[in-house]
Amino acid sequence: MKKRILVVEDEEKLRRVIELHLLSTGFDVDKAATAEEGLKIVDRADLVLTDFKLPNMDGLQLLGLIRRQNAQVPVVIMTAFGSIETAVESMKAGATDFLLKPFSLDHLMQVIGKALEVRELRDENQKLKAELGRRYEFDNIVGRSENMQEIFAAIERVAPTRATVLLAGESGVGKDLIARAIHFHSPRRDRPLVKINCSALPENLMESELFGYEKGAFTGANTSKPGKFEQADTGTVFLDEIGDVPANIQVKLLRILQEREFERLGSNVTRHIDVRVIAATNKELRAALEQGTFREDLYYRLNVVPLNIPPLRERKGDIPFLANHFLRKLAPDAGSRVESISDAAMEKLIAYHWPGNVRELENVIERSLVMCAGTRLEAADIKLESAPRKTPQGDPHFLPEGMSLDEYEKDIIREALRRADGNKSQAARLLGLTRNALRYRLTQMGMEA
Ligand SMILES: Nc1ncnc2c1ncn2[C@@H]1O[C@H](COP(=O)(O)OP(=O)(O)O)[C@@H](O)[C@H]1O
Ligand SMILES: [Mg+2]
């Protein structure tokens, strides 16, 4: 893209010389003999080169007007030799640079080149900053992995609606944080957000907690009390550990989701509410469906917008960002002087399998800060709860960290071939396969031409 330069100069000969030179060096040029004329076409200029002394309005006034309508465009002011004060004044008023007449065309090109370059760098910097803000952090939710970026985008899409969201993911992956982000980006942000932890409530208390009760509904019910759903009216209910809800409550939740109505315990007055529901589970709800412990109709009502948050070990690229985030967040409170994390320490964090996910990472950083006396966190400061699971011996009942079943199978077949000195019949026997079955597998896996 050619850059367009607006030349405002009342002296025709000079204007012409500058124009020809700019055209010959690959710029587009607009010309104006007065500030008023220039102002009309300044919008499309990538740079303005203006004389200071102009018929009516001078270059400084022109600069002021340009800055008011287009703060970004670089403006270079040409002033007569001996009027350095005007040049200084122009710079103070926001000119990008100045040229003292007479100037050589080379010098002109240098000044223009520099002004355009500064502009580009500034644009780029702003773009980068905006991108950083958007991509790697969303309301204090840190994540640069593709997975997390998709989740940020989903939060933005779904927040303005009333759609029910089902957050699925292991403990500590950030489900609470995401539920809050959805609520606070929704039109309900100034209304209540009420969290209900379904696994913390004993079954007999759950109904009264959720839906409230009337005086005399049960022994000890000396007054009436609204439940959590009523408290959340016009706001959001966050149902955590939804997989633990007992069957009789599941029916009532279904009714809330479908009809937005319920009765308090001990009452036959039907109440209507307007709540948005966000539910979370760390269990495979599908398994509960198959076992019949979770109602299918409720599942489909909840699963309108499913958001699956992967465990931290499946998005290790997020670890450095999260670790630094927690460092910045926790160091001041811990009275720690730690400012950075050494490469070896970071590698240790990345190698670990994080069964407790982001919550565990946060705890580990917090503890490490206490251990570390210096300004840089070293590998020795980091105490992990269990050894990194790198070898199959570490956990004999499951795949080694980061390995797929296919890769694991390949490994085992390779090992059998090694033990059998490359003899396929013998290797097959070691694996409990026929020779043909082994050959079939080898071809399938691309291990044999
Ligand atoms: N992506 C993230 N960025 C920053 N902090 C996070 C992130 N995910 C989780 N956390 C932090 O980790 C801890 C556990 O998160 P939480 O939302 O309670 O997980 P869950 O509800 O899935 O068990 C909280 O302190 C939370 O602030
Ligand atoms: Mg939680």
CSV table of C-alpha atoms and ligand atoms in Angstrom, one decimal:
chain,number,residue,atom,x,y,z
A,1,MET,CA,0.0,0.0,0.0
A,2,LYS,CA,1.3,3.4,-1.1
A,3,LYS,CA,1.4,6.0,1.6
A,4,ARG,CA,-0.4,9.3,0.9
A,5,ILE,CA,1.3,12.5,1.8
A,6,LEU,CA,-0.6,15.8,2.1
A,7,VAL,CA,1.7,18.8,1.2
A,8,VAL,CA,0.4,22.2,2.4
A,9,GLU,CA,2.6,24.9,0.9
A,10,ASP,CA,1.6,28.3,-0.6
A,11,GLU,CA,4.7,28.7,-2.6
A,12,GLU,CA,3.9,27.0,-5.8
A,13,LYS,CA,7.5,26.2,-7.0
A,14,LEU,CA,8.5,24.5,-3.7
A,15,ARG,CA,5.2,22.6,-3.6
A,16,ARG,CA,5.9,21.3,-7.1
A,17,VAL,CA,9.4,20.3,-6.4
A,18,ILE,CA,8.3,18.4,-3.2
A,19,GLU,CA,5.5,16.8,-5.1
A,20,LEU,CA,7.6,15.5,-7.9
A,21,HIS,CA,10.2,14.1,-5.6
A,22,LEU,CA,7.6,12.3,-3.4
A,23,LEU,CA,5.9,10.9,-6.5
A,24,SER,CA,9.2,9.6,-7.8
A,25,THR,CA,10.0,7.9,-4.5
A,26,GLY,CA,6.8,6.0,-4.5
A,27,PHE,CA,4.3,8.1,-2.5
A,28,ASP,CA,0.9,9.3,-3.4
A,29,VAL,CA,0.6,13.1,-3.0
A,30,ASP,CA,-2.3,15.5,-2.2
A,31,LYS,CA,-1.5,19.2,-2.5
A,32,ALA,CA,-3.0,22.3,-0.9
A,33,ALA,CA,-2.0,25.9,-1.1
A,34,THR,CA,-3.8,26.9,2.1
A,35,ALA,CA,-4.5,25.4,5.5
A,36,GLU,CA,-8.3,25.5,4.8
A,37,GLU,CA,-7.9,23.5,1.6
A,38,GLY,CA,-5.6,21.0,3.3
A,39,LEU,CA,-8.0,20.5,6.1
A,40,LYS,CA,-10.7,19.3,3.7
A,41,ILE,CA,-8.6,16.3,2.6
A,42,VAL,CA,-6.5,15.6,5.6
A,43,ASP,CA,-8.6,12.5,6.5
A,44,ARG,CA,-7.0,10.3,3.8
A,45,ALA,CA,-3.4,11.4,4.5
A,46,ASP,CA,-0.9,9.1,6.1
A,47,LEU,CA,1.4,12.1,6.8
A,48,VAL,CA,1.0,15.9,6.6
A,49,LEU,CA,3.9,18.1,5.5
A,50,THR,CA,2.9,21.7,6.0
A,51,ASP,CA,4.5,25.1,5.8
A,52,PHE,CA,4.3,27.2,8.9
A,53,LYS,CA,3.7,30.5,7.1
A,54,LEU,CA,0.4,30.2,5.2
A,55,PRO,CA,-2.0,32.9,3.9
A,56,ASN,CA,-4.8,32.9,6.5
A,57,MET,CA,-4.4,30.2,9.0
A,58,ASP,CA,-0.8,29.3,9.9
A,59,GLY,CA,0.7,25.9,10.2
A,60,LEU,CA,0.4,25.8,13.9
A,61,GLN,CA,-3.3,26.5,13.8
A,62,LEU,CA,-3.7,23.9,11.2
A,63,LEU,CA,-1.8,21.4,13.4
A,64,GLY,CA,-4.2,22.2,16.2
A,65,LEU,CA,-7.3,21.5,14.0
A,66,ILE,CA,-5.7,18.3,12.6
A,67,ARG,CA,-5.0,17.0,16.1
A,68,ARG,CA,-8.6,17.6,17.1
A,69,GLN,CA,-10.0,15.5,14.3
A,70,ASN,CA,-7.2,13.0,13.7
A,71,ALA,CA,-4.9,12.6,16.7
A,72,GLN,CA,-2.7,9.9,15.0
A,73,VAL,CA,-1.5,11.3,11.7
A,74,PRO,CA,2.1,12.5,11.8
A,75,VAL,CA,2.5,16.2,11.0
A,76,VAL,CA,5.9,17.6,9.8
A,77,ILE,CA,6.2,21.4,9.9
A,78,MET,CA,8.4,23.4,7.5
A,79,THR,CA,9.6,26.7,8.9
A,80,ALA,CA,12.0,29.4,7.6
A,81,PHE,CA,15.6,29.3,8.7
A,82,GLY,CA,16.1,31.4,11.8
A,83,SER,CA,12.7,30.7,13.2
A,84,ILE,CA,13.6,27.9,15.5
A,85,GLU,CA,11.2,29.2,18.1
A,86,THR,CA,8.3,28.4,15.8
A,87,ALA,CA,9.7,24.9,15.3
A,88,VAL,CA,9.9,24.3,19.0
A,89,GLU,CA,6.4,25.7,19.5
A,90,SER,CA,5.2,23.3,16.8
A,91,MET,CA,6.7,20.3,18.5
A,92,LYS,CA,5.1,21.3,21.8
A,93,ALA,CA,1.8,21.5,20.0
A,94,GLY,CA,2.1,17.9,18.8
A,95,ALA,CA,4.1,18.1,15.5
A,96,THR,CA,6.0,15.0,14.8
A,97,ASP,CA,9.0,16.7,13.4
A,98,PHE,CA,10.1,20.0,11.7
A,99,LEU,CA,12.2,21.0,8.7
A,100,LEU,CA,14.2,24.3,8.5
A,101,LYS,CA,14.1,25.9,5.1
A,102,PRO,CA,16.0,25.5,2.9
A,103,PHE,CA,16.3,21.8,3.2
A,104,SER,CA,17.7,19.2,0.9
A,105,LEU,CA,15.4,16.6,-0.6
A,106,ASP,CA,17.4,13.9,1.1
A,107,HIS,CA,16.8,15.5,4.4
A,108,LEU,CA,13.1,15.8,3.6
A,109,MET,CA,13.0,12.0,2.8
A,110,GLN,CA,14.8,11.2,6.1
A,111,VAL,CA,12.3,13.2,8.2
A,112,ILE,CA,9.3,11.7,6.4
A,113,GLY,CA,10.7,8.2,6.6
A,114,LYS,CA,11.3,8.5,10.4
A,115,ALA,CA,7.9,10.0,11.0
A,116,LEU,CA,6.1,7.2,9.2
A,117,GLU,CA,8.2,4.6,10.9
A,118,VAL,CA,7.4,6.0,14.4
A,119,ARG,CA,3.7,6.0,13.5
A,120,GLU,CA,3.8,2.4,12.3
A,121,LEU,CA,5.6,1.2,15.4
A,122,ARG,CA,3.1,3.0,17.6
A,123,ASP,CA,0.2,1.4,15.7
A,124,GLU,CA,1.8,-2.0,16.0
A,125,ASN,CA,2.4,-1.6,19.6
A,126,GLN,CA,-1.2,-0.7,20.2
A,127,LYS,CA,-2.4,-3.6,18.2
A,128,LEU,CA,-0.1,-6.0,20.2
A,129,LYS,CA,-1.4,-4.6,23.5
A,130,ALA,CA,-5.0,-5.0,22.5
A,131,GLU,CA,-4.3,-8.5,21.3
A,132,LEU,CA,-2.5,-9.4,24.5
A,133,GLY,CA,-5.4,-8.1,26.5
A,134,ARG,CA,-7.8,-10.0,24.5
A,135,ARG,CA,-6.0,-13.2,24.0
A,136,TYR,CA,-4.1,-14.1,27.1
A,137,GLU,CA,-6.4,-12.9,29.7
A,138,PHE,CA,-10.1,-12.6,30.1
A,139,ASP,CA,-11.3,-11.1,33.4
A,140,ASN,CA,-8.2,-12.6,35.3
A,141,ILE,CA,-8.7,-15.9,33.5
A,142,VAL,CA,-5.3,-16.6,32.1
A,143,GLY,CA,-4.9,-18.9,29.1
A,144,ARG,CA,-3.1,-18.7,25.8
A,145,SER,CA,-3.8,-22.2,24.7
A,146,GLU,CA,-6.2,-22.6,21.8
A,147,ASN,CA,-8.6,-24.4,24.1
A,148,MET,CA,-8.7,-21.5,26.5
A,149,GLN,CA,-9.0,-19.0,23.7
A,150,GLU,CA,-12.0,-20.8,22.4
A,151,ILE,CA,-13.5,-20.8,25.9
A,152,PHE,CA,-12.9,-17.0,26.2
A,153,ALA,CA,-14.8,-16.6,22.8
A,154,ALA,CA,-17.6,-18.8,24.0
A,155,ILE,CA,-17.9,-16.8,27.3
A,156,GLU,CA,-18.3,-13.7,25.2
A,157,ARG,CA,-20.9,-15.3,22.9
A,158,VAL,CA,-23.0,-16.9,25.6
A,159,ALA,CA,-22.8,-14.3,28.4
A,160,PRO,CA,-25.3,-11.8,26.9
A,161,THR,CA,-28.0,-14.6,26.5
A,162,ARG,CA,-30.0,-16.4,29.1
A,163,ALA,CA,-28.9,-19.8,27.8
A,164,THR,CA,-28.1,-22.5,30.4
A,165,VAL,CA,-24.4,-23.3,30.4
A,166,LEU,CA,-22.9,-26.6,31.5
A,167,LEU,CA,-19.3,-26.4,32.6
A,168,ALA,CA,-17.5,-29.7,32.6
A,169,GLY,CA,-14.0,-30.3,33.8
A,170,GLU,CA,-11.9,-31.7,36.6
A,171,SER,CA,-11.6,-30.0,39.9
A,172,GLY,CA,-9.4,-26.9,39.8
A,173,VAL,CA,-9.6,-26.2,36.1
A,174,GLY,CA,-11.4,-22.9,36.6
A,175,LYS,CA,-15.1,-23.7,36.5
A,176,ASP,CA,-16.0,-21.2,39.3
A,177,LEU,CA,-14.0,-18.5,37.6
A,178,ILE,CA,-15.7,-19.1,34.3
A,179,ALA,CA,-19.2,-19.1,35.8
A,180,ARG,CA,-18.4,-15.8,37.4
A,181,ALA,CA,-17.1,-14.4,34.1
A,182,ILE,CA,-20.3,-15.4,32.4
A,183,HIS,CA,-22.4,-13.7,35.0
A,184,PHE,CA,-20.4,-10.5,35.1
A,185,HIS,CA,-20.5,-10.2,31.3
A,186,SER,CA,-24.2,-10.7,31.2
A,187,PRO,CA,-27.0,-8.1,31.4
A,188,ARG,CA,-27.6,-9.6,34.9
A,189,ARG,CA,-24.2,-8.4,36.2
A,190,ASP,CA,-25.8,-6.1,38.8
A,191,ARG,CA,-28.2,-8.8,39.9
A,192,PRO,CA,-27.3,-11.6,42.4
A,193,LEU,CA,-25.1,-14.5,41.5
A,194,VAL,CA,-26.0,-17.3,43.9
A,195,LYS,CA,-23.8,-20.3,44.1
A,196,ILE,CA,-25.1,-23.6,45.3
A,197,ASN,CA,-22.7,-26.4,46.0
A,198,CYS,CA,-24.8,-29.5,45.5
A,199,SER,CA,-22.4,-32.0,47.0
A,200,ALA,CA,-21.9,-30.1,50.2
A,201,LEU,CA,-25.6,-30.3,51.1
A,202,PRO,CA,-27.1,-33.3,52.8
A,203,GLU,CA,-30.0,-34.5,50.8
A,204,ASN,CA,-32.7,-33.7,53.4
A,205,LEU,CA,-31.5,-30.1,53.7
A,206,MET,CA,-31.0,-29.5,50.0
A,207,GLU,CA,-34.6,-29.0,49.1
A,208,SER,CA,-35.3,-26.4,51.7
A,209,GLU,CA,-32.0,-24.7,50.9
A,210,LEU,CA,-32.8,-24.5,47.2
A,211,PHE,CA,-36.5,-23.8,47.2
A,212,GLY,CA,-37.1,-22.3,50.7
A,213,TYR,CA,-39.8,-23.3,53.2
A,214,GLU,CA,-42.9,-22.0,55.0
A,215,LYS,CA,-43.3,-21.8,58.7
A,216,GLY,CA,-44.2,-25.2,60.1
A,217,ALA,CA,-43.0,-27.1,57.0
A,218,PHE,CA,-41.0,-29.3,59.3
A,219,THR,CA,-40.1,-29.4,63.0
A,220,GLY,CA,-37.8,-26.4,63.7
A,221,ALA,CA,-39.2,-24.3,60.8
A,222,ASN,CA,-40.3,-21.4,63.1
A,223,THR,CA,-40.3,-18.9,60.3
A,224,SER,CA,-40.6,-18.9,56.5
A,225,LYS,CA,-37.5,-18.6,54.5
A,226,PRO,CA,-36.8,-18.1,50.8
A,227,GLY,CA,-34.5,-20.5,49.1
A,228,LYS,CA,-31.4,-19.9,47.0
A,229,PHE,CA,-33.4,-19.7,43.8
A,230,GLU,CA,-35.6,-16.9,45.1
A,231,GLN,CA,-32.5,-15.1,46.3
A,232,ALA,CA,-31.2,-15.3,42.8
A,233,ASP,CA,-34.3,-14.0,41.1
A,234,THR,CA,-33.5,-11.8,38.1
A,235,GLY,CA,-29.9,-13.0,38.5
A,236,THR,CA,-27.9,-16.1,38.0
A,237,VAL,CA,-27.8,-19.4,39.9
A,238,PHE,CA,-24.6,-21.4,39.8
A,239,LEU,CA,-25.2,-25.0,40.5
A,240,ASP,CA,-21.8,-26.6,41.3
A,241,GLU,CA,-21.3,-30.4,41.3
A,242,ILE,CA,-24.6,-30.9,39.6
A,243,GLY,CA,-23.8,-34.6,39.2
A,244,ASP,CA,-24.4,-35.1,42.9
A,245,VAL,CA,-28.0,-33.9,43.0
A,246,PRO,CA,-30.3,-36.6,44.3
A,247,ALA,CA,-33.2,-37.8,42.1
A,248,ASN,CA,-36.1,-36.0,43.9
A,249,ILE,CA,-34.3,-32.7,43.5
A,250,GLN,CA,-33.5,-33.4,39.9
A,251,VAL,CA,-37.2,-33.3,39.1
A,252,LYS,CA,-37.6,-29.9,40.7
A,253,LEU,CA,-34.6,-28.5,38.9
A,254,LEU,CA,-36.0,-29.7,35.7
A,255,ARG,CA,-39.2,-27.8,36.4
A,256,ILE,CA,-37.3,-24.7,37.2
A,257,LEU,CA,-35.4,-25.0,33.9
A,258,GLN,CA,-38.5,-25.7,31.9
A,259,GLU,CA,-41.2,-23.6,33.5
A,260,ARG,CA,-39.2,-21.3,35.8
A,261,GLU,CA,-41.5,-22.2,38.7
A,262,PHE,CA,-41.4,-24.0,42.0
A,263,GLU,CA,-43.0,-24.2,45.4
A,264,ARG,CA,-41.5,-23.6,48.8
A,265,LEU,CA,-41.4,-26.6,51.1
A,266,GLY,CA,-44.7,-26.8,53.0
A,267,SER,CA,-46.5,-24.5,50.5
A,268,ASN,CA,-48.8,-25.0,47.6
A,269,VAL,CA,-48.3,-21.5,46.2
A,270,THR,CA,-46.4,-21.7,42.9
A,271,ARG,CA,-43.8,-19.1,42.5
A,272,HIS,CA,-42.3,-17.8,39.3
A,273,ILE,CA,-38.7,-16.7,39.0
A,274,ASP,CA,-36.4,-15.4,36.3
A,275,VAL,CA,-33.0,-17.0,36.7
A,276,ARG,CA,-30.2,-17.9,34.5
A,277,VAL,CA,-28.7,-21.2,35.3
A,278,ILE,CA,-25.0,-22.2,35.0
A,279,ALA,CA,-24.2,-25.7,36.2
A,280,ALA,CA,-20.8,-27.3,36.7
A,281,THR,CA,-19.7,-30.9,37.0
A,282,ASN,CA,-16.4,-32.6,37.5
A,283,LYS,CA,-17.9,-36.0,36.7
A,284,GLU,CA,-18.6,-37.6,33.4
A,285,LEU,CA,-22.3,-36.9,33.4
A,286,ARG,CA,-22.8,-39.3,30.5
A,287,ALA,CA,-21.7,-42.2,32.7
A,288,ALA,CA,-24.3,-41.1,35.3
A,289,LEU,CA,-26.9,-41.0,32.5
A,290,GLU,CA,-26.1,-44.6,31.5
A,291,GLN,CA,-26.2,-45.8,35.1
A,292,GLY,CA,-29.5,-44.0,35.4
A,293,THR,CA,-28.5,-41.9,38.4
A,294,PHE,CA,-28.9,-38.7,36.4
A,295,ARG,CA,-32.1,-37.9,34.5
A,296,GLU,CA,-31.7,-37.6,30.8
A,297,ASP,CA,-34.2,-34.9,30.4
A,298,LEU,CA,-32.5,-32.8,33.0
A,299,TYR,CA,-29.1,-33.4,31.3
A,300,TYR,CA,-30.4,-32.1,28.0
A,301,ARG,CA,-31.9,-29.0,29.6
A,302,LEU,CA,-28.6,-28.3,31.3
A,303,ASN,CA,-26.4,-29.1,28.3
A,304,VAL,CA,-27.7,-26.3,26.1
A,305,VAL,CA,-24.3,-24.7,25.9
A,306,PRO,CA,-21.6,-27.2,27.0
A,307,LEU,CA,-18.2,-25.8,27.8
A,308,ASN,CA,-15.5,-28.4,28.4
A,309,ILE,CA,-12.5,-27.1,30.3
A,310,PRO,CA,-9.5,-29.4,29.6
A,311,PRO,CA,-7.2,-30.4,32.5
A,312,LEU,CA,-4.1,-28.4,32.8
A,313,ARG,CA,-1.9,-31.3,31.7
A,314,GLU,CA,-3.6,-31.1,28.3
A,315,ARG,CA,-2.7,-27.4,27.9
A,316,LYS,CA,0.7,-27.2,29.2
A,317,GLY,CA,1.4,-24.0,27.2
A,318,ASP,CA,-0.7,-22.2,29.7
A,319,ILE,CA,1.6,-23.1,32.6
A,320,PRO,CA,4.2,-20.3,32.2
A,321,PHE,CA,1.5,-17.7,31.9
A,322,LEU,CA,-0.4,-19.0,34.8
A,323,ALA,CA,2.7,-19.4,36.9
A,324,ASN,CA,3.8,-15.8,36.2
A,325,HIS,CA,0.2,-14.6,36.8
A,326,PHE,CA,0.1,-16.2,40.3
A,327,LEU,CA,3.6,-14.9,41.0
A,328,ARG,CA,2.5,-11.3,40.4
A,329,LYS,CA,-0.7,-11.9,42.3
A,330,LEU,CA,0.7,-13.6,45.4
A,331,ALA,CA,4.2,-12.3,45.9
A,332,PRO,CA,3.1,-8.9,47.4
A,333,ASP,CA,0.8,-10.6,50.0
A,334,ALA,CA,3.4,-13.3,50.8
A,335,GLY,CA,5.9,-10.5,51.5
A,336,SER,CA,8.1,-12.1,48.9
A,337,ARG,CA,10.7,-10.4,46.7
A,338,VAL,CA,10.4,-13.0,44.0
A,339,GLU,CA,10.1,-11.4,40.6
A,340,SER,CA,10.8,-14.2,38.2
A,341,ILE,CA,10.9,-17.9,37.7
A,342,SER,CA,14.2,-19.6,36.5
A,343,ASP,CA,14.1,-21.7,33.3
A,344,ALA,CA,14.8,-24.9,35.3
A,345,ALA,CA,12.0,-24.1,37.7
A,346,MET,CA,9.6,-23.5,34.8
A,347,GLU,CA,10.6,-26.8,33.2
A,348,LYS,CA,9.8,-28.5,36.4
A,349,LEU,CA,6.4,-26.9,36.5
A,350,ILE,CA,5.8,-27.9,32.9
A,351,ALA,CA,6.9,-31.5,33.4
A,352,TYR,CA,4.5,-32.1,36.3
A,353,HIS,CA,1.1,-33.7,35.5
A,354,TRP,CA,-1.0,-31.4,37.8
A,355,PRO,CA,-3.8,-33.7,39.1
A,356,GLY,CA,-5.2,-30.7,41.0
A,357,ASN,CA,-5.0,-28.5,37.9
A,358,VAL,CA,-4.8,-24.7,38.2
A,359,ARG,CA,-5.7,-24.7,41.8
A,360,GLU,CA,-2.8,-26.9,42.6
A,361,LEU,CA,-0.5,-24.7,40.5
A,362,GLU,CA,-1.6,-21.7,42.5
A,363,ASN,CA,-0.9,-23.5,45.8
A,364,VAL,CA,2.5,-24.7,44.6
A,365,ILE,CA,3.5,-21.2,43.6
A,366,GLU,CA,2.2,-19.8,46.9
A,367,ARG,CA,4.3,-22.3,48.9
A,368,SER,CA,7.3,-21.9,46.7
A,369,LEU,CA,7.3,-18.1,47.4
A,370,VAL,CA,7.6,-18.8,51.1
A,371,MET,CA,10.5,-21.2,50.4
A,372,CYS,CA,12.4,-18.7,48.2
A,373,ALA,CA,14.6,-16.1,49.8
A,374,GLY,CA,15.9,-14.5,46.6
A,375,THR,CA,14.3,-12.7,43.8
A,376,ARG,CA,14.1,-15.6,41.4
A,377,LEU,CA,12.2,-18.8,42.0
A,378,GLU,CA,14.5,-21.8,41.5
A,379,ALA,CA,13.7,-25.4,40.8
A,380,ALA,CA,14.7,-26.4,44.4
A,381,ASP,CA,12.1,-24.0,45.8
A,382,ILE,CA,9.3,-25.8,44.1
A,383,LYS,CA,7.8,-28.7,46.0
A,384,LEU,CA,5.4,-30.8,44.1
A,385,GLU,CA,2.9,-33.1,45.7
A,386,SER,CA,3.9,-36.2,43.8
A,387,ALA,CA,6.6,-37.1,41.4
A,388,PRO,CA,6.1,-36.2,37.7
A,389,ARG,CA,4.4,-39.2,36.1
A,390,LYS,CA,6.7,-39.8,33.2
A,391,THR,CA,7.2,-43.6,33.2
A,392,PRO,CA,4.6,-46.3,33.1
A,393,GLN,CA,6.1,-47.6,36.4
A,394,GLY,CA,4.9,-44.4,38.0
A,395,ASP,CA,1.3,-45.5,37.6
A,396,PRO,CA,1.1,-49.0,36.4
A,397,HIS,CA,-2.6,-48.8,35.7
A,398,PHE,CA,-2.5,-46.0,33.2
A,399,LEU,CA,-0.8,-44.6,30.2
A,400,PRO,CA,2.4,-42.6,30.8
A,401,GLU,CA,1.9,-38.9,30.8
A,402,GLY,CA,1.3,-37.4,27.4
A,403,MET,CA,1.2,-40.7,25.6
A,404,SER,CA,-1.8,-41.9,23.5
A,405,LEU,CA,-3.0,-45.5,23.4
A,406,ASP,CA,-1.6,-45.9,19.9
A,407,GLU,CA,1.8,-44.7,20.9
A,408,TYR,CA,1.7,-46.9,24.0
A,409,GLU,CA,0.9,-49.9,21.9
A,410,LYS,CA,3.7,-49.1,19.5
A,411,ASP,CA,6.1,-49.0,22.4
A,412,ILE,CA,5.0,-52.3,23.6
A,413,ILE,CA,5.3,-53.9,20.2
A,414,ARG,CA,8.8,-52.5,19.7
A,415,GLU,CA,9.8,-53.9,23.1
A,416,ALA,CA,8.4,-57.3,22.2
A,417,LEU,CA,10.3,-57.3,18.9
A,418,ARG,CA,13.5,-56.2,20.8
A,419,ARG,CA,13.1,-59.1,23.3
A,420,ALA,CA,12.5,-61.5,20.4
A,421,ASP,CA,15.5,-60.2,18.5
A,422,GLY,CA,13.3,-59.2,15.6
A,423,ASN,CA,11.7,-62.6,15.3
A,424,LYS,CA,8.0,-61.8,14.6
A,425,SER,CA,6.6,-65.2,15.5
A,426,GLN,CA,8.3,-65.1,18.8
A,427,ALA,CA,7.3,-61.4,19.4
A,428,ALA,CA,3.7,-62.3,18.6
A,429,ARG,CA,3.8,-65.1,21.1
A,430,LEU,CA,5.1,-62.6,23.8
A,431,LEU,CA,2.1,-60.4,23.0
A,432,GLY,CA,-0.4,-63.2,22.9
A,433,LEU,CA,-1.1,-62.6,19.2
A,434,THR,CA,-0.9,-64.8,16.1
A,435,ARG,CA,1.9,-63.9,13.7
A,436,ASN,CA,-0.6,-62.6,11.2
A,437,ALA,CA,-2.3,-60.4,13.8
A,438,LEU,CA,1.0,-58.9,14.7
A,439,ARG,CA,1.9,-58.2,11.1
A,440,TYR,CA,-1.5,-56.6,10.6
A,441,ARG,CA,-0.9,-54.3,13.5
A,442,LEU,CA,2.6,-53.4,12.3
A,443,THR,CA,1.2,-52.4,8.9
A,444,GLN,CA,-1.6,-50.5,10.4
A,445,MET,CA,0.8,-48.6,12.6
A,446,GLY,CA,3.2,-47.9,9.8
A,447,MET,CA,5.9,-49.8,11.5
A,448,GLU,CA,6.5,-52.1,8.6
A,449,ALA,CA,6.7,-51.2,5.0
B,1,LIG,N1,-7.3,-19.9,33.8
B,1,LIG,C1,-7.1,-19.4,35.0
B,1,LIG,N2,-6.5,-18.2,35.2
B,1,LIG,C2,-6.2,-17.8,36.5
B,1,LIG,N3,-6.6,-18.4,37.6
B,1,LIG,C3,-7.2,-19.6,37.5
B,1,LIG,C4,-7.5,-20.1,36.2
B,1,LIG,N4,-8.2,-21.3,36.3
B,1,LIG,C5,-8.3,-21.5,37.7
B,1,LIG,N5,-7.7,-20.5,38.3
B,1,LIG,C6,-7.6,-20.3,39.8
B,1,LIG,O1,-7.5,-21.7,40.3
B,1,LIG,C7,-8.3,-21.9,41.4
B,1,LIG,C8,-9.3,-22.9,41.2
B,1,LIG,O2,-10.3,-22.5,40.2
B,1,LIG,P1,-11.8,-22.8,40.3
B,1,LIG,O3,-12.6,-21.9,39.4
B,1,LIG,O4,-12.3,-22.8,41.7
B,1,LIG,O5,-11.8,-24.3,39.7
B,1,LIG,P2,-13.0,-25.4,39.7
B,1,LIG,O6,-14.3,-24.6,40.1
B,1,LIG,O7,-13.0,-25.9,38.3
B,1,LIG,O8,-12.6,-26.4,40.8
B,1,LIG,C9,-9.0,-20.5,41.7
B,1,LIG,O9,-8.2,-19.8,42.7
B,1,LIG,C10,-8.9,-19.8,40.4
B,1,LIG,O10,-8.9,-18.4,40.6
B,2,MG,MG,-15.4,-25.1,41.7
